[in-house]
């Protein structure tokens, strides 16, 4: 069965960076786009960007341009999301989420990781 | 960016009720509208994709429809496990955007 398992909660100081992993199993990792979505407390989900694990191509929301890096390790079936220059407004649960389109992009999400809470506080 | 607006923001209903939640896009998104259910402390769960397609494993009491730029999620007969927050999401163009959510509570 498809599973996305994320790394554990993080506490960071303002200005620091955070890197979260998302290990996929139960399907061919390189055949499905992986998205990253975050959700601040009490807020709607917010899409951050995606990676095509097959070729490494990425697309980021303009909001995070310059601060966000998404990459992958195909040998480990793992996607990574790194956000730099953290501020208090980045406190949120961060999710990886699989795009169900095979070798394409559908823009919605059929499987989600369990979420990783990132707390940014001085 | 495409703005997604849901109504109502909250809703009280009883087990067995029929409920509808509406989502409106700020511009045309064709049929590229998806619905999710989120329970507290859990990741969102895909219910409906591309306006009216029921995700595998989702009960048939959930359905989706479209009328122009307005989209509707209908739950035909509420079950206790349906009390949650529901989000619409457009996948027409990046950046992908979500509605503000509709909290469905037990009356």
Short mmCIF file of C-alpha atoms in Angstrom, two decimals:
data_model
loop_
_atom_site.label_atom_id
_atom_site.label_comp_id
_atom_site.label_asym_id
_atom_site.label_seq_id
_atom_site.Cartn_x
_atom_site.Cartn_y
_atom_site.Cartn_z
CA UNK A 1 0.00 0.00 0.00
CA UNK A 2 1.14 3.56 -0.67
CA UNK A 3 2.78 5.19 2.32
CA UNK A 4 4.50 8.53 2.80
CA UNK A 5 6.45 8.74 6.03
CA UNK A 6 7.84 12.10 7.09
CA UNK A 7 10.59 13.04 9.48
CA UNK A 8 9.82 14.27 12.97
CA UNK A 9 8.88 17.60 14.48
CA UNK A 10 11.38 20.45 14.45
CA UNK A 11 11.90 23.57 16.54
CA UNK A 12 13.91 26.31 14.88
CA UNK A 13 15.09 29.81 15.64
CA UNK A 14 14.13 32.67 13.34
CA UNK A 15 16.57 32.89 10.46
CA UNK A 16 17.42 29.20 10.52
CA UNK A 17 16.60 26.55 7.91
CA UNK A 18 14.62 23.34 8.17
CA UNK A 19 14.82 20.24 6.02
CA UNK A 20 12.05 17.65 6.09
CA UNK A 21 12.14 14.23 4.48
CA UNK A 22 9.31 12.20 2.99
CA UNK A 23 10.01 8.52 2.32
CA UNK A 24 7.68 6.86 -0.14
CA UNK A 25 6.84 3.18 -0.36
CA UNK A 26 4.29 0.97 -2.06
CA UNK A 27 4.65 2.47 -5.54
CA UNK A 28 7.24 3.54 -8.10
CA UNK A 29 8.64 6.73 -6.57
CA UNK A 30 9.95 8.15 -9.83
CA UNK A 31 6.62 7.92 -11.64
CA UNK A 32 4.50 10.32 -9.57
CA UNK A 33 4.98 14.00 -8.84
CA UNK A 34 5.38 14.87 -5.16
CA UNK A 35 3.97 18.08 -3.75
CA UNK A 36 4.63 19.93 -0.51
CA UNK A 37 1.75 21.61 1.29
CA UNK A 38 1.81 23.40 4.61
CA UNK A 39 -0.93 24.34 7.03
CA UNK A 40 -0.53 26.97 9.72
CA UNK A 41 -2.62 26.53 12.88
CA UNK A 42 -6.29 27.10 12.14
CA UNK A 43 -5.59 28.04 8.52
CA UNK A 44 -6.29 26.54 5.13
CA UNK A 45 -3.65 24.37 3.49
CA UNK A 46 -1.13 26.23 1.37
CA UNK A 47 0.62 24.70 -1.62
CA UNK A 48 4.38 25.27 -1.71
CA UNK A 49 5.73 23.43 -4.72
CA UNK A 50 6.32 20.12 -6.41
CA UNK A 51 9.06 17.89 -7.75
CA UNK A 52 9.03 15.35 -10.54
CA UNK A 53 11.12 12.62 -8.91
CA UNK A 54 11.85 11.06 -12.27
CA UNK A 55 13.78 13.99 -13.74
CA UNK A 56 14.18 16.28 -10.73
CA UNK A 57 12.21 19.15 -12.26
CA UNK A 58 10.63 21.45 -9.72
CA UNK A 59 8.09 24.24 -9.54
CA UNK A 60 7.71 26.53 -6.58
CA UNK A 61 5.00 28.89 -5.51
CA UNK A 62 6.16 32.45 -6.10
CA UNK A 63 5.56 33.09 -2.41
CA UNK A 64 8.49 30.83 -1.49
CA UNK A 65 10.86 31.60 -4.36
CA UNK A 66 14.39 32.02 -3.08
CA UNK A 67 13.66 30.30 0.26
CA UNK A 68 12.39 26.89 -0.83
CA UNK A 69 14.31 23.94 -2.22
CA UNK A 70 12.71 20.61 -3.05
CA UNK A 71 14.88 17.72 -4.11
CA UNK A 72 14.92 13.95 -4.01
CA UNK A 73 17.05 10.86 -3.59
CA UNK A 74 15.70 8.24 -5.96
CA UNK A 75 17.82 5.48 -4.43
CA UNK A 76 16.06 6.07 -1.12
CA UNK A 77 12.62 6.89 -2.61
CA UNK A 78 12.72 10.05 -0.55
CA UNK A 79 11.75 13.64 -1.27
CA UNK A 80 13.08 16.57 0.72
CA UNK A 81 11.78 20.05 1.40
CA UNK A 82 14.12 22.72 2.74
CA UNK A 83 12.87 26.14 3.78
CA UNK A 84 15.38 28.80 4.76
CA UNK A 85 15.29 32.18 6.51
CA UNK A 86 12.54 30.94 8.78
CA UNK A 87 10.24 33.38 10.54
CA UNK A 88 7.45 32.91 13.04
CA UNK A 89 4.85 32.89 10.25
CA UNK A 90 6.43 29.67 8.95
CA UNK A 91 5.20 27.80 12.01
CA UNK A 92 2.97 25.14 10.48
CA UNK A 93 2.47 21.47 9.78
CA UNK A 94 4.26 20.56 6.58
CA UNK A 95 2.97 17.72 4.42
CA UNK A 96 4.25 15.86 1.42
CA UNK A 97 1.46 14.71 -0.86
CA UNK A 98 1.47 12.53 -3.94
CA UNK A 99 -0.02 13.60 -7.25
CA UNK A 100 -2.03 10.67 -8.64
CA UNK A 101 -1.23 11.30 -12.30
CA UNK A 102 1.24 8.77 -13.68
CA UNK A 103 4.16 10.58 -15.30
CA UNK A 104 2.03 13.73 -15.48
CA UNK A 105 0.67 16.47 -13.23
CA UNK A 106 -2.92 16.59 -12.06
CA UNK A 107 -2.55 19.12 -9.30
CA UNK A 108 -4.43 17.26 -6.61
CA UNK A 109 -3.29 14.87 -3.92
CA UNK A 110 -4.32 11.28 -3.30
CA UNK A 111 -1.87 10.26 -0.56
CA UNK A 112 -0.45 12.44 2.17
CA UNK A 113 2.32 12.08 4.68
CA UNK A 114 1.47 12.26 8.34
CA UNK A 115 2.72 15.82 8.60
CA UNK A 116 5.72 17.41 10.30
CA UNK A 117 5.21 20.22 12.77
CA UNK A 118 7.77 22.99 12.41
CA UNK A 119 7.79 25.55 15.18
CA UNK A 120 9.74 28.76 14.66
CA UNK A 121 10.37 30.56 17.90
CA UNK A 122 13.09 32.55 19.56
CA UNK B 1 -3.63 33.70 -8.01
CA UNK B 2 -7.07 32.07 -8.17
CA UNK B 3 -9.09 32.77 -5.03
CA UNK B 4 -11.37 30.04 -3.74
CA UNK B 5 -14.28 31.01 -1.52
CA UNK B 6 -16.36 28.48 0.38
CA UNK B 7 -19.75 28.90 1.97
CA UNK B 8 -20.78 28.51 4.63
CA UNK B 9 -17.70 28.78 6.83
CA UNK B 10 -19.40 26.61 9.42
CA UNK B 11 -22.45 24.44 9.49
CA UNK B 12 -24.37 22.59 12.20
CA UNK B 13 -26.25 19.48 11.20
CA UNK B 14 -27.54 16.19 12.56
CA UNK B 15 -26.81 12.60 11.69
CA UNK B 16 -28.95 11.68 8.69
CA UNK B 17 -29.16 15.24 7.33
CA UNK B 18 -28.35 16.16 3.75
CA UNK B 19 -25.79 18.94 3.56
CA UNK B 20 -24.27 20.97 0.77
CA UNK B 21 -21.10 23.05 0.75
CA UNK B 22 -20.38 25.51 -2.03
CA UNK B 23 -17.08 26.67 -3.47
CA UNK B 24 -16.65 29.54 -5.91
CA UNK B 25 -13.57 30.35 -7.95
CA UNK B 26 -12.47 33.89 -8.73
CA UNK B 27 -12.00 32.93 -12.39
CA UNK B 28 -12.75 30.02 -14.61
CA UNK B 29 -11.16 26.74 -13.54
CA UNK B 30 -13.05 24.43 -15.89
CA UNK B 31 -13.72 21.24 -13.89
CA UNK B 32 -10.43 21.33 -11.98
CA UNK B 33 -11.91 21.42 -8.53
CA UNK B 34 -11.23 18.90 -5.77
CA UNK B 35 -12.66 18.32 -2.30
CA UNK B 36 -10.93 17.15 0.86
CA UNK B 37 -12.05 16.18 4.34
CA UNK B 38 -9.82 16.92 7.29
CA UNK B 39 -10.26 15.64 10.81
CA UNK B 40 -8.41 17.32 13.70
CA UNK B 41 -4.75 16.42 13.81
CA UNK B 42 -4.90 14.49 10.55
CA UNK B 43 -3.84 15.13 6.97
CA UNK B 44 -6.54 16.09 4.47
CA UNK B 45 -8.21 13.20 2.69
CA UNK B 46 -9.22 13.37 -0.97
CA UNK B 47 -12.97 12.86 -1.47
CA UNK B 48 -13.82 14.17 -4.94
CA UNK B 49 -11.52 15.06 -7.83
CA UNK B 50 -12.11 16.99 -11.03
CA UNK B 51 -15.47 18.25 -9.87
CA UNK B 52 -17.47 15.03 -9.64
CA UNK B 53 -15.24 11.96 -9.52
CA UNK B 54 -15.45 9.94 -6.33
CA UNK B 55 -12.04 8.91 -5.01
CA UNK B 56 -11.61 5.18 -4.53
CA UNK B 57 -12.78 4.04 -1.10
CA UNK B 58 -14.89 7.13 -0.40
CA UNK B 59 -18.53 6.36 0.48
CA UNK B 60 -21.10 7.06 -2.20
CA UNK B 61 -22.99 9.50 0.06
CA UNK B 62 -20.38 12.05 -1.03
CA UNK B 63 -20.89 13.67 -4.41
CA UNK B 64 -19.66 16.71 -6.29
CA UNK B 65 -21.15 18.90 -9.00
CA UNK B 66 -20.49 22.07 -10.96
CA UNK B 67 -22.57 24.96 -12.23
CA UNK B 68 -20.43 27.52 -14.02
CA UNK B 69 -17.79 28.70 -11.56
CA UNK B 70 -19.74 27.34 -8.57
CA UNK B 71 -19.00 23.88 -7.24
CA UNK B 72 -20.94 21.89 -4.69
CA UNK B 73 -20.06 19.06 -2.34
CA UNK B 74 -23.09 17.16 -1.14
CA UNK B 75 -23.29 14.61 1.65
CA UNK B 76 -26.59 12.81 1.18
CA UNK B 77 -27.02 11.44 4.70
CA UNK B 78 -24.57 12.45 7.40
CA UNK B 79 -22.79 9.79 9.39
CA UNK B 80 -21.05 10.51 12.73
CA UNK B 81 -17.61 10.25 11.12
CA UNK B 82 -18.46 13.02 8.62
CA UNK B 83 -18.18 15.81 11.18
CA UNK B 84 -14.94 17.44 10.08
CA UNK B 85 -13.62 20.37 8.07
CA UNK B 86 -13.99 20.34 4.30
CA UNK B 87 -11.78 22.17 1.82
CA UNK B 88 -12.09 22.79 -1.85
CA UNK B 89 -8.95 23.14 -3.97
CA UNK B 90 -8.37 24.23 -7.55
CA UNK B 91 -5.90 22.40 -9.74
CA UNK B 92 -6.46 24.51 -12.85
CA UNK B 93 -3.27 26.50 -12.53
CA UNK B 94 -0.34 27.13 -10.23
CA UNK B 95 -0.25 28.23 -7.55
CA UNK B 96 -2.69 25.58 -6.41
CA UNK B 97 -5.08 27.21 -3.94
CA UNK B 98 -7.56 26.05 -1.32
CA UNK B 99 -10.79 27.45 0.02
CA UNK B 100 -10.90 28.69 3.59
CA UNK B 101 -12.72 25.57 4.77
CA UNK B 102 -16.17 24.66 6.03
CA UNK B 103 -16.40 23.28 9.53
CA UNK B 104 -19.22 20.76 9.83
CA UNK B 105 -20.37 20.37 13.43
CA UNK B 106 -22.90 18.20 15.18
CA UNK B 107 -26.14 20.00 16.06
#
